[in-house]
């Protein structure tokens, strides 16, 4: 559980640093920091929830990697998720924390990226509207479907959603190579 606490502290610290570096200041920054803390608290309340998807699929896949040598088990067929996600499951098989929490926290990290990139998109399309950019961050981070998807259900939709927003923001920011990568 110490690893879970450390990962949550890293999430919160990363959020604070990235918000600070985003250029927000004053009231918009203060609101975003408060929402960041509330968003983490909401997610922590949901981490213990176990879904049928977890018991039927994800826990078995994580156990398969743990019992078959982690990354070396990737040579054998397991699961029906894409390869990068299977690499994640292989990686967490080495960590001393419950798979349930590690799977969910992976998605929760991308919830933060989703909110940050949503804020960036608003800034790129509505320059000078810091309040709206901050509102986008807050809404995306507290959107019930976003909170429930990763922290409660252990799904990885925020991974793909955040990468789409990142690609769009990079395209608008005239970074075509990065946009294509994401």
XYZ file of N, CA, C and O in Angstrom:
728
model
N 0.817 -1.196 0.000
C 0.000 0.000 0.000
C 0.861 1.259 0.000
O 0.390 2.324 -0.379
N 2.108 1.122 0.427
C 3.002 2.284 0.412
C 3.232 2.744 -1.024
O 3.301 3.949 -1.289
N 3.325 1.790 -1.944
C 3.513 2.144 -3.352
C 2.295 2.892 -3.891
O 2.431 3.870 -4.632
N 1.114 2.469 -3.505
C -0.117 3.144 -3.931
C -0.131 4.576 -3.397
O -0.443 5.520 -4.128
N 0.219 4.757 -2.132
C 0.274 6.096 -1.543
C 1.313 6.949 -2.267
O 1.067 8.131 -2.549
N 2.451 6.348 -2.585
C 3.495 7.080 -3.307
C 3.008 7.495 -4.697
O 3.214 8.640 -5.120
N 2.340 6.595 -5.405
C 1.828 6.920 -6.735
C 0.781 8.031 -6.673
O 0.744 8.906 -7.555
N -0.049 8.028 -5.656
C -1.037 9.098 -5.493
C -0.354 10.424 -5.199
O -0.752 11.466 -5.734
N 0.682 10.395 -4.377
C 1.437 11.616 -4.081
C 2.132 12.132 -5.336
O 2.165 13.349 -5.578
N 2.659 11.220 -6.136
C 3.301 11.618 -7.396
C 2.265 12.254 -8.322
O 2.527 13.277 -8.961
N 1.079 11.662 -8.417
C 0.007 12.212 -9.258
C -0.330 13.632 -8.831
O -0.415 14.535 -9.658
N -0.516 13.813 -7.528
C -0.857 15.133 -7.007
C 0.283 16.119 -7.244
O 0.065 17.240 -7.710
N 1.505 15.711 -6.946
C 2.661 16.579 -7.154
C 2.854 16.944 -8.611
O 3.134 18.107 -8.947
N 2.690 15.964 -9.483
C 2.805 16.223 -10.915
C 1.746 17.204 -11.374
O 2.026 18.134 -12.143
N 0.533 17.026 -10.890
C -0.542 17.950 -11.232
C -0.239 19.369 -10.786
O -0.437 20.326 -11.536
N 0.270 19.514 -9.568
C 0.610 20.841 -9.049
C 1.696 21.484 -9.906
O 1.580 22.638 -10.323
N 2.748 20.730 -10.196
C 3.859 21.265 -10.997
C 3.390 21.652 -12.394
O 3.710 22.735 -12.891
N 2.624 20.785 -13.033
C 2.183 21.071 -14.400
C 1.190 22.233 -14.451
O 1.210 23.025 -15.402
N 0.347 22.354 -13.452
C -0.550 23.512 -13.398
C 0.254 24.796 -13.178
O -0.009 25.822 -13.803
N 1.226 24.734 -12.285
C 2.073 25.891 -12.013
C 2.818 26.312 -13.277
O 2.883 27.492 -13.614
N 3.363 25.321 -14.002
C 4.122 25.605 -15.223
C 3.234 26.008 -16.394
O 3.723 26.542 -17.385
N 1.945 25.760 -16.291
C 1.032 26.068 -17.399
C 0.843 27.571 -17.584
O 0.327 27.997 -18.611
N 1.238 28.335 -16.598
C 1.084 29.781 -16.701
C -0.163 30.314 -16.030
O -0.381 31.518 -16.007
N -0.993 29.436 -15.485
C -2.153 29.919 -14.730
C -1.664 30.658 -13.487
O -0.618 30.316 -12.927
N -2.430 31.616 -13.064
C -2.078 32.323 -11.841
C -3.357 32.797 -11.160
O -4.449 32.707 -11.722
N -3.197 33.295 -9.958
C -4.318 33.861 -9.227
C -5.442 32.877 -8.968
O -5.226 31.705 -8.692
N -6.649 33.389 -9.108
C -7.846 32.592 -8.809
C -7.965 31.345 -9.693
O -8.275 30.261 -9.183
N -7.726 31.425 -11.036
C -7.833 30.199 -11.840
C -6.887 29.092 -11.362
O -7.274 27.924 -11.292
N -5.671 29.471 -10.985
C -4.724 28.476 -10.475
C -5.217 27.898 -9.151
O -5.186 26.675 -8.953
N -5.686 28.739 -8.266
C -6.166 28.274 -6.963
C -7.346 27.310 -7.119
O -7.409 26.270 -6.448
N -8.269 27.641 -8.007
C -9.417 26.768 -8.253
C -8.953 25.421 -8.799
O -9.405 24.359 -8.350
N -8.045 25.457 -9.760
C -7.546 24.202 -10.358
C -6.825 23.346 -9.325
O -6.968 22.118 -9.326
N -6.068 23.962 -8.443
C -5.371 23.203 -7.401
C -6.365 22.569 -6.431
O -6.188 21.411 -6.027
N -7.408 23.296 -6.083
C -8.435 22.741 -5.196
C -9.159 21.577 -5.873
O -9.413 20.538 -5.252
N -9.475 21.743 -7.144
C -10.150 20.676 -7.891
C -9.228 19.471 -8.034
O -9.679 18.322 -7.937
N -7.958 19.703 -8.231
C -6.987 18.608 -8.329
C -7.015 17.758 -7.057
O -7.081 16.519 -7.123
N -7.003 18.406 -5.910
C -7.045 17.675 -4.635
C -8.375 16.938 -4.476
O -8.405 15.767 -4.058
N -9.481 17.600 -4.828
C -10.801 16.959 -4.730
C -10.899 15.777 -5.690
O -11.483 14.741 -5.355
N -10.319 15.921 -6.877
C -10.359 14.844 -7.870
C -9.596 13.619 -7.376
O -10.037 12.485 -7.577
N -8.466 13.842 -6.729
C -7.718 12.715 -6.179
C -8.519 12.045 -5.068
O -8.611 10.820 -5.016
N -9.125 12.839 -4.201
C -9.936 12.275 -3.110
C -11.081 11.435 -3.664
O -11.350 10.327 -3.173
N -11.759 11.941 -4.682
C -12.867 11.193 -5.292
C -12.379 9.867 -5.861
O -13.040 8.832 -5.719
N -11.234 9.901 -6.508
C -10.697 8.674 -7.100
C -10.264 7.677 -6.029
O -10.454 6.465 -6.187
N -9.689 8.164 -4.949
C -9.271 7.265 -3.869
C -10.450 6.518 -3.265
O -10.321 5.356 -2.877
N -11.598 7.169 -3.195
C -12.796 6.521 -2.648
C -13.276 5.363 -3.514
O -13.985 4.482 -3.032
N -12.893 5.362 -4.782
C -13.384 4.357 -5.730
C -12.401 3.224 -6.000
O -12.760 2.241 -6.654
N -11.178 3.346 -5.536
C -10.142 2.370 -5.902
C -10.458 0.941 -5.458
O -10.017 -0.010 -6.102
N -11.198 0.760 -4.390
C -11.477 -0.594 -3.890
C -12.587 -1.315 -4.650
O -12.778 -2.521 -4.475
N -13.325 -0.589 -5.475
C -14.449 -1.204 -6.199
C -13.928 -2.233 -7.216
O -13.052 -1.946 -8.013
N -14.494 -3.426 -7.155
C -14.086 -4.512 -8.057
C -15.233 -4.797 -9.017
O -16.359 -5.055 -8.595
N -14.930 -4.762 -10.304
C -15.939 -5.015 -11.334
C -15.818 -6.437 -11.866
O -14.796 -7.102 -11.685
N -16.850 -6.885 -12.570
C -16.799 -8.192 -13.226
C -15.696 -8.222 -14.279
O -15.052 -9.251 -14.477
N -15.478 -7.098 -14.958
C -14.420 -7.022 -15.959
C -13.063 -7.287 -15.316
O -12.221 -7.991 -15.874
N -12.859 -6.748 -14.120
C -11.599 -6.971 -13.421
C -11.461 -8.438 -13.021
O -10.427 -9.058 -13.272
N -12.496 -9.015 -12.403
C -12.379 -10.397 -11.922
C -12.324 -11.401 -13.066
O -11.632 -12.413 -12.970
N -13.025 -11.124 -14.155
C -13.064 -12.059 -15.277
C -11.837 -11.953 -16.176
O -11.333 -12.962 -16.658
N -11.363 -10.738 -16.402
C -10.300 -10.540 -17.378
C -9.021 -9.962 -16.779
O -7.987 -10.629 -16.760
N -9.065 -8.720 -16.333
C -7.846 -7.993 -15.970
C -7.034 -8.684 -14.875
O -5.806 -8.783 -14.986
N -7.689 -9.168 -13.836
C -6.935 -9.825 -12.761
C -6.282 -11.110 -13.258
O -5.156 -11.433 -12.862
N -6.973 -11.830 -14.127
C -6.400 -13.064 -14.679
C -5.217 -12.773 -15.591
O -4.227 -13.506 -15.586
N -5.325 -11.717 -16.378
C -4.212 -11.351 -17.257
C -3.001 -10.907 -16.438
O -1.868 -11.292 -16.728
N -3.245 -10.101 -15.403
C -2.144 -9.663 -14.546
C -1.505 -10.864 -13.850
O -0.273 -10.956 -13.759
N -2.322 -11.800 -13.385
C -1.800 -13.016 -12.737
C -1.000 -13.848 -13.743
O 0.043 -14.410 -13.393
N -1.466 -13.915 -14.979
C -0.742 -14.651 -16.013
C 0.674 -14.093 -16.178
O 1.645 -14.848 -16.231
N 0.794 -12.780 -16.225
C 2.119 -12.173 -16.370
C 2.978 -12.424 -15.139
O 4.170 -12.722 -15.256
N 2.391 -12.326 -13.974
C 3.141 -12.545 -12.735
C 3.642 -13.993 -12.660
O 4.772 -14.244 -12.260
N 2.816 -14.936 -13.073
C 3.165 -16.359 -12.965
C 4.047 -16.856 -14.104
O 4.624 -17.939 -14.004
N 4.149 -16.076 -15.175
C 4.882 -16.543 -16.352
C 6.047 -15.642 -16.751
O 6.419 -15.572 -17.918
N 6.614 -14.937 -15.774
C 7.838 -14.204 -16.035
C 7.689 -12.785 -16.542
O 8.611 -12.265 -17.175
N 6.564 -12.146 -16.283
C 6.424 -10.736 -16.663
C 6.523 -10.508 -18.160
O 5.720 -11.025 -18.931
N 7.530 -9.744 -18.566
C 7.670 -9.390 -19.980
C 7.897 -10.603 -20.873
O 7.450 -10.618 -22.016
N 8.557 -11.626 -20.365
C 8.791 -12.808 -21.196
C 7.481 -13.524 -21.531
O 7.400 -14.239 -22.531
N 6.455 -13.313 -20.726
C 5.148 -13.926 -20.990
C 4.444 -13.291 -22.186
O 3.464 -13.844 -22.691
N 4.931 -12.142 -22.657
C 4.328 -11.497 -23.827
C 4.464 -12.355 -25.084
O 3.741 -12.148 -26.052
N 5.367 -13.325 -25.062
C 5.541 -14.218 -26.208
C 4.345 -15.163 -26.365
O 4.152 -15.745 -27.433
N 3.548 -15.291 -25.312
C 2.386 -16.169 -25.347
C 1.114 -15.343 -25.466
O 1.062 -14.212 -24.982
N 0.094 -15.896 -26.086
C -1.151 -15.112 -26.229
C -1.896 -14.996 -24.902
O -2.091 -15.977 -24.199
N -2.286 -13.761 -24.605
C -3.101 -13.509 -23.415
C -3.924 -12.252 -23.683
O -3.440 -11.283 -24.236
N -5.178 -12.306 -23.305
C -6.033 -11.133 -23.406
C -6.355 -10.703 -24.815
O -5.841 -11.254 -25.785
N -7.223 -9.705 -24.891
C -7.613 -9.192 -26.199
C -7.444 -7.672 -26.271
O -8.053 -7.013 -27.094
N -6.615 -7.118 -25.373
C -6.308 -5.693 -25.437
C -5.102 -5.498 -26.348
O -4.393 -6.452 -26.669
N -4.854 -4.242 -26.719
C -3.724 -3.990 -27.613
C -2.393 -4.195 -26.877
O -2.330 -4.248 -25.655
N -1.344 -4.314 -27.658
C -0.033 -4.679 -27.122
C 0.492 -3.685 -26.080
O 0.997 -4.119 -25.043
N 0.394 -2.355 -26.289
C 0.913 -1.463 -25.240
C 0.256 -1.688 -23.874
O 0.920 -1.622 -22.844
N -1.029 -1.986 -23.863
C -1.699 -2.234 -22.584
C -1.194 -3.534 -21.960
O -1.027 -3.626 -20.738
N -0.923 -4.523 -22.779
C -0.377 -5.774 -22.256
C 1.021 -5.557 -21.677
O 1.394 -6.196 -20.682
N 1.791 -4.644 -22.263
C 3.088 -4.287 -21.689
C 2.905 -3.676 -20.303
O 3.695 -3.935 -19.397
N 1.877 -2.870 -20.144
C 1.585 -2.305 -18.823
C 1.307 -3.428 -17.834
O 1.850 -3.436 -16.728
N 0.461 -4.375 -18.206
C 0.140 -5.479 -17.303
C 1.387 -6.294 -16.977
O 1.559 -6.741 -15.836
N 2.251 -6.476 -17.964
C 3.503 -7.185 -17.706
C 4.367 -6.395 -16.728
O 4.972 -6.967 -15.806
N 4.424 -5.079 -16.891
C 5.242 -4.233 -16.011
C 4.735 -4.266 -14.577
O 5.531 -4.369 -13.635
N 3.416 -4.184 -14.398
C 2.910 -4.157 -13.020
C 3.057 -5.509 -12.334
O 3.003 -5.573 -11.105
N 3.304 -6.554 -13.094
C 3.489 -7.865 -12.466
C 4.743 -7.901 -11.588
O 4.886 -8.785 -10.754
N 5.630 -6.946 -11.756
C 6.854 -6.877 -10.959
C 6.694 -6.024 -9.697
O 7.588 -6.000 -8.864
N 5.600 -5.296 -9.587
C 5.451 -4.329 -8.502
C 4.744 -4.928 -7.289
O 3.811 -5.721 -7.437
N 5.168 -4.514 -6.084
C 4.609 -5.067 -4.841
C 3.363 -4.327 -4.356
O 3.342 -3.764 -3.269
N 2.336 -4.303 -5.195
C 1.073 -3.673 -4.812
C -0.051 -4.436 -5.504
O 0.187 -5.116 -6.518
N -1.258 -4.353 -4.992
C -2.379 -5.066 -5.619
C -2.601 -4.611 -7.072
O -2.591 -3.409 -7.367
N -2.795 -5.595 -7.939
C -3.025 -5.303 -9.359
C -4.200 -4.349 -9.562
O -4.154 -3.490 -10.429
N -5.243 -4.521 -8.768
C -6.428 -3.676 -8.895
C -6.044 -2.199 -8.836
O -6.454 -1.403 -9.682
N -5.252 -1.836 -7.841
C -4.859 -0.435 -7.673
C -3.925 0.025 -8.790
O -4.048 1.145 -9.281
N -2.991 -0.815 -9.162
C -2.027 -0.419 -10.195
C -2.706 -0.218 -11.544
O -2.399 0.737 -12.267
N -3.636 -1.084 -11.881
C -4.381 -0.951 -13.135
C -5.185 0.342 -13.134
O -5.182 1.098 -14.105
N -5.852 0.601 -12.028
C -6.678 1.809 -11.942
C -5.829 3.076 -11.920
O -6.162 4.068 -12.574
N -4.723 3.056 -11.200
C -3.883 4.246 -11.117
C -3.237 4.581 -12.456
O -2.973 5.747 -12.747
N -2.989 3.574 -13.285
C -2.485 3.841 -14.631
C -3.477 4.732 -15.377
O -3.091 5.750 -15.958
N -4.736 4.379 -15.338
C -5.757 5.193 -16.000
C -5.905 6.552 -15.338
O -6.110 7.563 -16.014
N -5.800 6.603 -14.033
C -5.940 7.856 -13.296
C -4.832 8.846 -13.697
O -5.076 10.048 -13.782
N -3.638 8.348 -13.965
C -2.569 9.235 -14.443
C -2.967 9.874 -15.768
O -2.718 11.053 -15.994
N -3.615 9.114 -16.612
C -4.038 9.674 -17.891
C -5.257 10.587 -17.756
O -5.476 11.441 -18.615
N -6.038 10.430 -16.684
C -7.109 11.398 -16.412
C -6.506 12.792 -16.255
O -7.057 13.781 -16.742
N -5.377 12.860 -15.566
C -4.702 14.141 -15.366
C -4.225 14.705 -16.702
O -4.414 15.888 -16.991
N -3.634 13.859 -17.538
C -3.181 14.315 -18.849
C -4.363 14.791 -19.701
O -4.269 15.802 -20.397
N -5.476 14.083 -19.615
C -6.682 14.469 -20.343
C -7.117 15.883 -19.954
O -7.386 16.723 -20.815
N -7.150 16.166 -18.663
C -7.571 17.483 -18.185
C -6.571 18.564 -18.599
O -6.957 19.654 -19.023
N -5.294 18.255 -18.491
C -4.273 19.240 -18.872
C -4.318 19.545 -20.363
O -4.196 20.699 -20.779
N -4.501 18.521 -21.176
C -4.554 18.746 -22.620
C -5.851 19.425 -23.038
O -5.873 20.195 -24.000
N -6.932 19.158 -22.313
C -8.176 19.885 -22.572
C -7.996 21.366 -22.288
O -8.444 22.227 -23.057
N -7.303 21.676 -21.203
C -7.003 23.066 -20.864
C -6.121 23.686 -21.953
O -6.358 24.819 -22.384
N -5.153 22.944 -22.415
C -4.259 23.438 -23.469
C -5.022 23.725 -24.758
O -4.787 24.734 -25.422
N -5.953 22.848 -25.110
C -6.761 23.067 -26.314
C -7.593 24.346 -26.207
O -7.698 25.101 -27.178
N -8.178 24.573 -25.045
C -8.958 25.799 -24.857
C -8.050 27.021 -24.979
O -8.407 28.008 -25.620
N -6.868 26.939 -24.409
C -5.926 28.060 -24.509
C -5.517 28.324 -25.956
O -5.331 29.475 -26.346
N -5.353 27.266 -26.727
C -4.947 27.432 -28.125
C -6.075 28.001 -28.986
O -5.829 28.726 -29.935
N -7.300 27.645 -28.658
C -8.433 28.103 -29.471
C -9.056 29.389 -28.966
O -9.706 30.098 -29.730
N -8.887 29.679 -27.685
C -9.425 30.908 -27.085
C -8.330 31.616 -26.292
O -8.365 31.656 -25.055
N -7.331 32.167 -26.969
C -6.232 32.807 -26.234
C -6.735 33.920 -25.317
O -7.666 34.640 -25.646
N -6.094 34.018 -24.159
C -6.461 35.062 -23.208
C -7.654 34.737 -22.334
O -8.070 35.555 -21.530
N -8.209 33.574 -22.484
C -9.386 33.170 -21.687
C -8.960 32.161 -20.623
O -9.319 30.989 -20.667
N -8.184 32.632 -19.674
C -7.645 31.744 -18.641
C -8.745 31.082 -17.816
O -8.624 29.932 -17.424
N -9.814 31.827 -17.563
C -10.921 31.258 -16.792
C -11.553 30.077 -17.503
O -11.892 29.075 -16.867
N -11.690 30.188 -18.797
C -12.278 29.072 -19.557
C -11.320 27.891 -19.635
O -11.747 26.740 -19.585
N -10.033 28.177 -19.764
C -9.043 27.097 -19.781
C -9.056 26.359 -18.442
O -9.041 25.124 -18.400
N -9.101 27.112 -17.356
C -9.156 26.504 -16.030
C -10.449 25.708 -15.858
O -10.445 24.612 -15.283
N -11.553 26.234 -16.372
C -12.836 25.523 -16.284
C -12.771 24.208 -17.049
O -13.296 23.186 -16.574
N -12.126 24.220 -18.214
C -11.990 22.979 -18.985
C -11.217 21.939 -18.186
O -11.598 20.765 -18.134
N -10.133 22.357 -17.542
C -9.349 21.454 -16.702
C -10.229 20.848 -15.610
O -10.258 19.631 -15.414
N -10.950 21.718 -14.911
C -11.775 21.275 -13.782
C -12.896 20.334 -14.231
O -13.123 19.291 -13.608
N -13.573 20.696 -15.304
C -14.679 19.868 -15.797
C -14.173 18.498 -16.227
O -14.742 17.465 -15.863
N -13.092 18.477 -16.998
C -12.573 17.191 -17.471
C -12.088 16.316 -16.323
O -12.270 15.098 -16.344
N -11.490 16.907 -15.321
C -10.968 16.119 -14.211
C -12.076 15.594 -13.298
O -11.920 14.546 -12.680
N -13.199 16.314 -13.231
C -14.299 15.897 -12.356
C -15.486 15.296 -13.096
O -16.480 14.921 -12.464
N -15.418 15.213 -14.401
C -16.503 14.631 -15.180
C -16.793 13.221 -14.661
O -15.882 12.387 -14.580
N -18.025 12.939 -14.261
C -18.311 11.623 -13.672
C -17.873 10.445 -14.542
O -17.364 9.454 -14.012
N -18.052 10.548 -15.844
C -17.643 9.434 -16.701
C -16.137 9.229 -16.680
O -15.664 8.097 -16.757
N -15.375 10.295 -16.550
C -13.915 10.181 -16.480
C -13.512 9.581 -15.132
O -12.697 8.656 -15.084
N -14.089 10.086 -14.067
C -13.761 9.585 -12.728
C -14.114 8.098 -12.614
O -13.305 7.283 -12.176
N -15.319 7.745 -13.015
C -15.774 6.357 -12.889
C -15.023 5.407 -13.799
O -14.704 4.280 -13.408
N -14.732 5.840 -15.007
C -14.120 4.949 -15.988
C -12.805 4.358 -15.490
O -12.600 3.150 -15.577
N -11.915 5.180 -14.983
C -10.621 4.680 -14.545
C -10.601 4.241 -13.099
O -10.233 3.115 -12.775
N -11.004 5.139 -12.191
C -10.862 4.879 -10.761
C -11.830 3.834 -10.229
O -11.516 3.114 -9.292
N -13.004 3.718 -10.833
C -13.994 2.755 -10.350
C -13.975 1.470 -11.179
O -13.909 0.379 -10.638
N -14.020 1.626 -12.493
C -14.158 0.467 -13.368
C -12.827 -0.085 -13.877
O -12.797 -1.162 -14.455
N -11.751 0.644 -13.706
C -10.439 0.159 -14.139
C -10.274 0.118 -15.645
O -9.477 -0.663 -16.155
N -11.014 0.938 -16.355
C -10.929 0.976 -17.813
C -9.858 1.979 -18.252
O -9.489 2.864 -17.499
N -9.408 1.854 -19.483
C -8.286 2.669 -19.945
C -8.684 3.682 -21.020
O -7.844 4.127 -21.792
N -9.936 4.096 -21.053
C -10.392 5.036 -22.078
C -9.688 6.387 -22.004
O -9.458 7.029 -23.031
N -9.321 6.828 -20.808
C -8.648 8.130 -20.694
C -7.268 8.109 -21.335
O -6.762 9.160 -21.732
N -6.676 6.934 -21.445
C -5.375 6.834 -22.129
C -5.545 7.303 -23.567
O -4.823 8.192 -24.036
N -6.500 6.731 -24.252
C -6.699 7.058 -25.666
C -7.269 8.464 -25.839
O -6.847 9.201 -26.726
N -8.195 8.846 -24.972
C -8.772 10.182 -25.051
C -7.724 11.265 -24.843
O -7.702 12.275 -25.562
N -6.855 11.068 -23.873
C -5.826 12.080 -23.600
C -4.831 12.176 -24.753
O -4.380 13.268 -25.096
N -4.505 11.046 -25.365
C -3.574 11.080 -26.495
C -4.194 11.755 -27.712
O -3.498 12.437 -28.471
N -5.499 11.608 -27.891
C -6.189 12.315 -28.979
C -6.142 13.822 -28.734
O -5.829 14.595 -29.647
N -6.430 14.249 -27.501
C -6.365 15.677 -27.193
C -4.940 16.206 -27.346
O -4.734 17.320 -27.843
N -3.968 15.412 -26.950
C -2.572 15.795 -27.102
C -2.217 15.961 -28.577
O -1.570 16.940 -28.969
N -2.662 15.042 -29.407
C -2.400 15.134 -30.851
C -3.073 16.363 -31.451
O -2.469 17.079 -32.270
N -4.316 16.635 -31.055
C -5.020 17.814 -31.560
C -4.322 19.103 -31.129
O -4.146 20.027 -31.929
N -3.947 19.171 -29.860
C -3.274 20.373 -29.355
C -1.940 20.573 -30.062
O -1.589 21.701 -30.425
N -1.200 19.500 -30.274
C 0.072 19.615 -30.991
C -0.141 20.065 -32.432
O 0.641 20.856 -32.961
N -1.188 19.584 -33.063
C -1.485 20.017 -34.441
C -1.793 21.507 -34.466
O -1.288 22.240 -35.327
N -2.604 21.978 -33.524
C -2.937 23.400 -33.457
C -1.733 24.252 -33.065
O -1.645 25.423 -33.422
N -0.823 23.662 -32.332
C 0.376 24.354 -31.865
C 1.519 24.254 -32.887
O 2.658 24.562 -32.571
N 1.192 23.793 -34.075
C 2.136 23.645 -35.186
C 3.317 22.723 -34.849
O 4.473 23.043 -35.105
N 2.984 21.606 -34.282
C 3.962 20.548 -33.996
C 3.488 19.284 -34.701
O 3.060 18.317 -34.060
N 3.568 19.264 -36.035
C 2.967 18.151 -36.779
C 3.602 16.790 -36.495
O 2.886 15.788 -36.427
N 4.897 16.742 -36.306
C 5.550 15.441 -36.049
C 5.078 14.848 -34.726
O 4.712 13.670 -34.664
N 5.059 15.659 -33.701
C 4.557 15.179 -32.396
C 3.098 14.796 -32.476
O 2.666 13.809 -31.881
N 2.332 15.578 -33.213
C 0.910 15.296 -33.372
C 0.699 13.919 -33.979
O -0.147 13.141 -33.517
N 1.456 13.604 -34.990
C 1.326 12.302 -35.651
C 1.720 11.184 -34.707
O 1.073 10.128 -34.662
N 2.762 11.403 -33.921
C 3.209 10.369 -32.978
C 2.099 10.040 -31.991
O 1.817 8.878 -31.721
N 1.458 11.074 -31.456
C 0.406 10.831 -30.454
C -0.889 10.407 -31.097
O -1.683 9.705 -30.520
